[in-house]
Amino acid sequence: MPEVDRAAASRAAVAARRARAVVKDAVRSGERSALEVAEQAWGAPDGPEAGMRVAELLGTLRGLGPRRVDAALEMLGISPVKRLGGLGHRQRTRLRAWLRAREAGAGRGRLVVLAGPTAVGKGTVSGYIRQHHPDVLLSISATTRAPRPGEQNGVHYYFVDDAGFDALIERGELLEWAVVHNASRYGTPKPPVEAALAAGRSVLLEIDLAGARQVRAAMPDAVLVFLLPPSWEELVRRLLGRGTESPEEQARRLETARVELAAQDEFDELVVNDDVRRAAQEVVDLLIVPSGGARPPGRAGSAR
Ligand code: 5GP
């Protein structure tokens, strides 16, 4: 490299280091949050934030000495030399969830909303989580729809009549509620959710889009996850393959799915349901509240 270029390169490196030092100072002083810095890095790959090592960012956080930074990086499956801009999608998802949880206050439960189009497999994913992660409270909704064969009151839903549902609304006992598929009313009972969160337990709601929007408004800390089908064709296949609804009902659900798919941009996280286990694990990663009783994410060792 010619002398002048070398000098220019070293000046640029010094300037970049200075810019990163300014960012670090801003995080240390509380002027900027670590989460906001990370989001900035992912939105602007040429900025000073993107060039910052994840270890440097974590090292600016209160109570995080070098040993705890190393432990956190290991738990997140992120190499100590990685820069923010160089993280893969899953690493970003985990780091975002981790920073968010820290900022929300460690020790409190996390509320995650799982929404998505009809028949995308929300029930299968949440069922998997129910079975493999009993520490997570899977909220049981109240509904005015009739039980399907095999469905039990108090297990799959609380089946109530219209008057019963009205009473829940009047008593302010629903965190959110919506009319789904222009047919029945569904709502999330508030007391169990609040009790679980207060006790530090994470809660998963599997609800429709209108309900998800209400939760966002009522509880801004909630993480909204949108479950995507591998493709539209696959979604149609799953939708029509279930065969439990009349043709009119199927057409109605297809239209609902079309509208709901368009809403994915409003969500914090997108998870593709091509493999139930993996999709469920991604959702579980978002439910993790790190700190004292932290549980490492399942895929920590296999991070990209
Ligand atoms: P299904 O009748 O097939 O059990 O559920 C139909 C839809 O209702 C699903 O898309 C499900 O996400 C939604 N749903 C279930 N419980 C609730 C709830 O408590 N609130 C809202 N807003 N939607 C719900």
PDB file of C-alpha atoms and ligand atoms in Angstrom, residues 122 141 145 148 157 176-178 180-181 186-188 206-208 211 242 253, ligand 1:
ATOM      1  CA  LYS A 122     -49.874 -21.862  15.881  1.00  0.00           C
ATOM      2  CA  SER A 141     -58.646 -18.402  26.309  1.00  0.00           C
ATOM      3  CA  ARG A 145     -67.494 -21.215  20.105  1.00  0.00           C
ATOM      4  CA  ARG A 148     -64.790 -29.583  18.989  1.00  0.00           C
ATOM      5  CA  TYR A 157     -60.521 -23.228  26.201  1.00  0.00           C
ATOM      6  CA  GLU A 176     -57.934  -8.530  25.028  1.00  0.00           C
ATOM      7  CA  TRP A 177     -60.789 -10.041  23.071  1.00  0.00           C
ATOM      8  CA  ALA A 178     -61.894 -10.273  19.455  1.00  0.00           C
ATOM      9  CA  VAL A 180     -62.564 -14.331  15.100  1.00  0.00           C
ATOM     10  CA  HIS A 181     -63.626 -15.428  11.585  1.00  0.00           C
ATOM     11  CA  TYR A 186     -62.310 -15.250  21.964  1.00  0.00           C
ATOM     12  CA  GLY A 187     -60.531 -13.503  24.833  1.00  0.00           C
ATOM     13  CA  THR A 188     -57.519 -13.802  27.135  1.00  0.00           C
ATOM     14  CA  GLU A 206     -51.753 -17.787  20.995  1.00  0.00           C
ATOM     15  CA  ILE A 207     -54.287 -15.322  19.648  1.00  0.00           C
ATOM     16  CA  ASP A 208     -55.500 -13.611  16.482  1.00  0.00           C
ATOM     17  CA  GLY A 211     -55.979  -9.478  19.857  1.00  0.00           C
ATOM     18  CA  ARG A 242     -57.904 -29.853   8.123  1.00  0.00           C
ATOM     19  CA  ARG A 253     -60.689 -18.499   6.713  1.00  0.00           C
TER      20      ARG A 253
HETATM   21  P1  5GP B   1     -59.988 -22.114  16.885  1.00  0.00           P
HETATM   22  O1  5GP B   1     -61.458 -21.833  16.851  1.00  0.00           O
HETATM   23  O2  5GP B   1     -59.522 -22.810  15.636  1.00  0.00           O
HETATM   24  O3  5GP B   1     -59.563 -22.826  18.144  1.00  0.00           O
HETATM   25  O4  5GP B   1     -59.236 -20.718  16.933  1.00  0.00           O
HETATM   26  C1  5GP B   1     -59.517 -19.765  15.979  1.00  0.00           C
HETATM   27  C2  5GP B   1     -58.628 -18.567  16.173  1.00  0.00           C
HETATM   28  O5  5GP B   1     -58.891 -17.899  17.391  1.00  0.00           O
HETATM   29  C3  5GP B   1     -57.132 -18.862  16.195  1.00  0.00           C
HETATM   30  O6  5GP B   1     -56.547 -18.140  15.145  1.00  0.00           O
HETATM   31  C4  5GP B   1     -56.667 -18.350  17.518  1.00  0.00           C
HETATM   32  O7  5GP B   1     -55.391 -17.749  17.412  1.00  0.00           O
HETATM   33  C5  5GP B   1     -57.715 -17.341  17.895  1.00  0.00           C
HETATM   34  N1  5GP B   1     -57.797 -17.179  19.338  1.00  0.00           N
HETATM   35  C6  5GP B   1     -57.785 -18.167  20.267  1.00  0.00           C
HETATM   36  N2  5GP B   1     -57.867 -17.645  21.487  1.00  0.00           N
HETATM   37  C7  5GP B   1     -57.915 -16.300  21.356  1.00  0.00           C
HETATM   38  C8  5GP B   1     -57.972 -15.224  22.287  1.00  0.00           C
HETATM   39  O8  5GP B   1     -57.988 -15.381  23.493  1.00  0.00           O
HETATM   40  N3  5GP B   1     -58.015 -13.966  21.763  1.00  0.00           N
HETATM   41  C9  5GP B   1     -57.982 -13.728  20.422  1.00  0.00           C
HETATM   42  N4  5GP B   1     -58.015 -12.451  20.028  1.00  0.00           N
HETATM   43  N5  5GP B   1     -57.916 -14.733  19.536  1.00  0.00           N
HETATM   44  C10 5GP B   1     -57.873 -16.013  19.981  1.00  0.00           C
END
